[in-house]
Amino acid sequence: KQEVTQIPAALSVPEGENLVLNCSFTDSAIYNLQWFRQDPGKGLTSLLLIQSSQREQTSGRLNASLDKSSGRSTLYIAASQPGDSATYLCALSGAGSYQLTFGKGTKLSVIP
Amino acid sequence: ETGVTQTPRHLVMGMTNKKSLKCEQHLGHNAMYWYKQSAKKPLELMFVYNFKEQTENNSVPSRFSPECPNSSHLFLHLHTLQPEDSALYLCASSQDLGRADEQYFGPGTRLTVT
């Protein structure tokens, strides 16, 4: 059974700092991996989707990488801003299923 | 702005009440999902519908009853819930059930069972 782990559970950084969020998974037979953002009490906003054949995806200040062999994905946020404060979730679909398995998320606080 | 809407946004109900959650997607998608998000737990998939047909029921108790009258609308009927059912209920949609299909989420309904 696939397990997704996100460490740390919470992270606090000063504004302007570059940061990396981590996601690890136990079964490397994945089809794609998505990073989501969730604001308090709100739904999920998709940030980046990486197909299993890809190594990374970029959108603005965000860069997500995928290393299937090591069972890891990272989300890099450049020049963090207070508006980036949210919980970041990673989720992945297995090679044989459309179902997403989610991590518990990392709660990010960017301090002005 | 997401193309998936959910109503109500907040709901408080007693254990003997009957209520329904509504989800509507304006994206022309064919697949719709219900997820449950409890505190300090990962999102849990509850139900999946594809072209109005239920394709997945992840061992959800019968006090939760989904309904999908068409590809744009999804309901979750609730009755005789328990306090542990209090959670954020999220609806999502995707073009199809393909493994590459990105899921789009609604804002959720915060449910409190008293």
CSV table of C-alpha atoms in Angstrom, one decimal:
chain,number,residue,atom,x,y,z
A,1,LYS,CA,0.0,0.0,0.0
A,2,GLN,CA,1.3,3.4,-1.0
A,3,GLU,CA,2.3,5.7,1.8
A,4,VAL,CA,3.0,9.4,1.4
A,5,THR,CA,5.0,11.3,4.0
A,6,GLN,CA,5.5,15.1,4.2
A,7,ILE,CA,8.2,16.4,6.6
A,8,PRO,CA,8.2,18.8,8.4
A,9,ALA,CA,4.5,19.1,9.4
A,10,ALA,CA,5.0,22.8,9.9
A,11,LEU,CA,7.6,25.3,8.7
A,12,SER,CA,8.1,29.0,9.5
A,13,VAL,CA,10.5,31.2,7.5
A,14,PRO,CA,11.1,34.9,7.1
A,15,GLU,CA,9.9,36.7,4.0
A,16,GLY,CA,12.2,36.5,1.0
A,17,GLU,CA,13.8,33.2,1.9
A,18,ASN,CA,14.0,30.3,-0.6
A,19,LEU,CA,12.6,27.1,0.8
A,20,VAL,CA,12.0,23.5,0.0
A,21,LEU,CA,9.1,21.3,1.0
A,22,ASN,CA,9.6,17.5,0.9
A,23,CYS,CA,7.3,14.6,-0.1
A,24,SER,CA,8.4,11.0,0.1
A,25,PHE,CA,6.5,7.9,-1.1
A,26,THR,CA,7.1,4.2,-0.5
A,27,ASP,CA,6.0,2.7,-3.9
A,28,SER,CA,8.0,4.1,-6.9
A,29,ALA,CA,5.4,2.8,-9.4
A,30,ILE,CA,3.6,6.1,-9.7
A,31,TYR,CA,1.9,7.7,-12.7
A,32,ASN,CA,1.8,11.3,-11.7
A,33,LEU,CA,2.4,13.5,-8.7
A,34,GLN,CA,0.5,16.7,-7.8
A,35,TRP,CA,1.3,19.5,-5.4
A,36,PHE,CA,-1.7,21.4,-4.0
A,37,ARG,CA,-2.1,24.4,-1.8
A,38,GLN,CA,-4.8,24.7,0.8
A,39,ASP,CA,-5.7,27.9,2.6
A,40,PRO,CA,-7.3,27.6,6.0
A,41,GLY,CA,-10.9,26.2,5.7
A,42,LYS,CA,-10.7,26.2,2.0
A,43,GLY,CA,-10.4,23.7,-0.8
A,44,LEU,CA,-7.3,22.6,-2.7
A,45,THR,CA,-5.7,24.6,-5.5
A,46,SER,CA,-3.5,22.6,-7.9
A,47,LEU,CA,-0.1,24.1,-8.2
A,48,LEU,CA,1.9,21.6,-10.3
A,49,LEU,CA,1.5,18.2,-11.8
A,50,ILE,CA,4.5,16.1,-12.8
A,51,GLN,CA,4.0,13.0,-15.0
A,52,SER,CA,6.1,10.0,-14.1
A,53,SER,CA,8.2,10.5,-17.2
A,54,GLN,CA,9.2,14.0,-16.2
A,55,ARG,CA,11.8,15.2,-13.8
A,56,GLU,CA,10.4,18.6,-12.9
A,57,GLN,CA,7.8,21.3,-13.6
A,58,THR,CA,8.0,25.0,-13.1
A,59,SER,CA,5.4,27.7,-12.6
A,60,GLY,CA,6.5,31.2,-11.6
A,61,ARG,CA,8.4,31.0,-8.3
A,62,LEU,CA,7.5,27.3,-7.9
A,63,ASN,CA,9.6,24.4,-9.0
A,64,ALA,CA,8.6,20.8,-8.3
A,65,SER,CA,11.0,17.9,-8.9
A,66,LEU,CA,10.4,14.2,-9.0
A,67,ASP,CA,12.9,11.3,-8.3
A,68,LYS,CA,11.0,8.1,-8.6
A,69,SER,CA,14.0,5.9,-7.8
A,70,SER,CA,14.5,7.5,-4.4
A,71,GLY,CA,10.8,8.0,-3.8
A,72,ARG,CA,11.0,11.7,-3.4
A,73,SER,CA,9.5,14.9,-4.7
A,74,THR,CA,10.4,18.4,-3.6
A,75,LEU,CA,8.6,21.7,-4.0
A,76,TYR,CA,10.9,24.7,-4.2
A,77,ILE,CA,9.5,28.1,-3.5
A,78,ALA,CA,11.7,31.1,-4.4
A,79,ALA,CA,11.7,34.4,-2.7
A,80,SER,CA,8.8,33.5,-0.3
A,81,GLN,CA,6.1,36.0,0.4
A,82,PRO,CA,3.5,36.2,3.3
A,83,GLY,CA,0.8,35.3,0.7
A,84,ASP,CA,2.5,31.9,0.3
A,85,SER,CA,1.4,31.0,3.8
A,86,ALA,CA,-0.8,27.9,3.5
A,87,THR,CA,-0.7,24.1,3.8
A,88,TYR,CA,1.0,22.4,0.9
A,89,LEU,CA,-0.1,18.8,0.1
A,90,CYS,CA,1.4,16.3,-2.3
A,91,ALA,CA,-0.6,13.6,-3.8
A,92,LEU,CA,0.2,10.8,-6.3
A,93,SER,CA,-1.6,8.3,-8.4
A,94,GLY,CA,-0.3,4.8,-8.8
A,95,ALA,CA,0.6,3.1,-12.1
A,96,GLY,CA,-2.6,1.1,-12.0
A,97,SER,CA,-5.1,3.6,-10.6
A,98,TYR,CA,-6.5,7.1,-11.0
A,99,GLN,CA,-6.9,7.3,-7.2
A,100,LEU,CA,-4.8,9.9,-5.5
A,101,THR,CA,-2.9,9.1,-2.2
A,102,PHE,CA,-2.3,12.2,-0.2
A,103,GLY,CA,0.2,13.2,2.4
A,104,LYS,CA,-0.8,15.1,5.5
A,105,GLY,CA,0.7,18.3,4.3
A,106,THR,CA,3.3,20.9,5.4
A,107,LYS,CA,1.9,24.0,7.0
A,108,LEU,CA,4.0,26.9,5.8
A,109,SER,CA,4.1,30.3,7.6
A,110,VAL,CA,6.1,33.1,5.9
A,111,ILE,CA,6.8,35.9,8.4
A,112,PRO,CA,6.8,39.5,7.1
B,1,GLU,CA,-11.5,30.9,-9.2
B,2,THR,CA,-12.2,27.2,-9.2
B,3,GLY,CA,-14.8,25.8,-11.6
B,4,VAL,CA,-16.1,23.5,-8.8
B,5,THR,CA,-18.6,25.0,-6.3
B,6,GLN,CA,-20.0,23.5,-3.1
B,7,THR,CA,-22.9,24.4,-1.0
B,8,PRO,CA,-23.4,25.0,1.8
B,9,ARG,CA,-19.9,26.1,2.9
B,10,HIS,CA,-20.7,25.4,6.6
B,11,LEU,CA,-23.2,23.0,8.1
B,12,VAL,CA,-24.0,22.2,11.7
B,13,MET,CA,-26.4,19.3,12.2
B,14,GLY,CA,-27.6,17.0,15.0
B,15,MET,CA,-27.1,13.3,14.9
B,16,THR,CA,-30.8,12.7,14.1
B,17,ASN,CA,-30.9,15.3,11.2
B,18,LYS,CA,-30.9,14.6,7.5
B,19,LYS,CA,-29.1,17.0,5.3
B,20,SER,CA,-27.4,17.1,1.8
B,21,LEU,CA,-24.2,18.5,0.5
B,22,LYS,CA,-24.2,19.8,-3.1
B,23,CYS,CA,-21.4,20.0,-5.6
B,24,GLU,CA,-21.5,21.4,-9.1
B,25,GLN,CA,-18.7,21.6,-11.7
B,26,HIS,CA,-18.6,24.0,-14.6
B,27,LEU,CA,-15.7,22.4,-16.4
B,28,GLY,CA,-17.4,19.9,-18.6
B,29,HIS,CA,-15.7,17.0,-16.7
B,30,ASN,CA,-17.0,13.5,-16.7
B,31,ALA,CA,-15.7,12.3,-13.3
B,32,MET,CA,-16.6,13.6,-9.9
B,33,TYR,CA,-15.3,12.7,-6.4
B,34,TRP,CA,-16.2,13.1,-2.7
B,35,TYR,CA,-13.3,13.3,-0.2
B,36,LYS,CA,-13.3,13.6,3.6
B,37,GLN,CA,-10.6,15.7,5.3
B,38,SER,CA,-10.4,15.2,9.1
B,39,ALA,CA,-8.0,17.0,11.4
B,40,LYS,CA,-4.4,15.6,11.2
B,41,LYS,CA,-5.3,12.9,8.7
B,42,PRO,CA,-4.7,12.7,5.0
B,43,LEU,CA,-7.6,13.3,2.6
B,44,GLU,CA,-9.6,10.1,2.2
B,45,LEU,CA,-11.4,9.3,-1.0
B,46,MET,CA,-15.1,8.3,-0.3
B,47,PHE,CA,-16.8,8.0,-3.7
B,48,VAL,CA,-16.1,8.3,-7.4
B,49,TYR,CA,-18.6,8.7,-10.2
B,50,ASN,CA,-17.8,8.6,-13.9
B,51,PHE,CA,-20.5,9.5,-16.4
B,52,LYS,CA,-23.0,9.4,-13.5
B,53,GLU,CA,-22.1,5.8,-12.6
B,54,GLN,CA,-20.5,5.1,-9.3
B,55,THR,CA,-17.1,3.4,-9.8
B,56,GLU,CA,-15.7,3.5,-6.3
B,57,ASN,CA,-17.0,3.3,-2.7
B,58,ASN,CA,-14.2,3.1,-0.3
B,59,SER,CA,-16.0,1.3,2.5
B,60,VAL,CA,-18.0,4.3,3.4
B,61,PRO,CA,-20.7,3.8,6.1
B,62,SER,CA,-24.3,3.8,4.7
B,63,ARG,CA,-25.1,6.9,6.6
B,64,PHE,CA,-23.4,8.7,3.7
B,65,SER,CA,-25.4,8.3,0.5
B,66,PRO,CA,-24.1,9.8,-2.7
B,67,GLU,CA,-26.2,10.8,-5.7
B,68,CYS,CA,-25.0,11.9,-9.2
B,69,PRO,CA,-28.0,12.9,-11.4
B,70,ASN,CA,-25.7,14.1,-14.2
B,71,SER,CA,-22.1,14.7,-14.9
B,72,SER,CA,-22.2,18.2,-13.5
B,73,HIS,CA,-23.8,17.6,-10.2
B,74,LEU,CA,-23.0,15.5,-7.2
B,75,PHE,CA,-24.8,15.2,-3.9
B,76,LEU,CA,-23.9,13.6,-0.6
B,77,HIS,CA,-26.9,12.8,1.5
B,78,LEU,CA,-26.3,12.6,5.2
B,79,HIS,CA,-28.4,10.9,7.9
B,80,THR,CA,-27.9,9.8,11.5
B,81,LEU,CA,-24.3,11.0,11.5
B,82,GLN,CA,-21.9,10.6,14.4
B,83,PRO,CA,-19.7,13.3,16.0
B,84,GLU,CA,-16.6,11.7,14.4
B,85,ASP,CA,-18.1,12.5,11.0
B,86,SER,CA,-17.3,16.2,11.6
B,87,ALA,CA,-14.8,17.1,8.9
B,88,LEU,CA,-14.2,19.1,5.8
B,89,TYR,CA,-16.0,17.4,2.8
B,90,LEU,CA,-14.4,18.2,-0.5
B,91,CYS,CA,-15.7,17.6,-4.0
B,92,ALA,CA,-13.4,17.3,-7.0
B,93,SER,CA,-13.8,16.7,-10.7
B,94,SER,CA,-11.6,15.5,-13.5
B,95,GLN,CA,-12.0,15.2,-17.3
B,96,ASP,CA,-12.2,11.4,-17.1
B,97,LEU,CA,-10.8,8.7,-14.9
B,98,GLY,CA,-7.5,8.6,-16.8
B,99,ARG,CA,-4.4,8.5,-14.6
B,100,ALA,CA,-3.1,11.7,-16.2
B,101,ASP,CA,-6.2,13.6,-15.5
B,102,GLU,CA,-5.7,16.4,-13.1
B,103,GLN,CA,-8.3,16.8,-10.3
B,104,TYR,CA,-9.9,20.1,-9.6
B,105,PHE,CA,-11.3,20.7,-6.1
B,106,GLY,CA,-14.1,22.8,-4.7
B,107,PRO,CA,-13.9,24.9,-1.6
B,108,GLY,CA,-15.4,22.3,0.7
B,109,THR,CA,-18.2,22.1,3.2
B,110,ARG,CA,-17.2,22.3,6.8
B,111,LEU,CA,-19.5,19.9,8.6
B,112,THR,CA,-20.0,19.8,12.4
B,113,VAL,CA,-22.1,17.0,13.9
B,114,THR,CA,-23.4,17.8,17.4
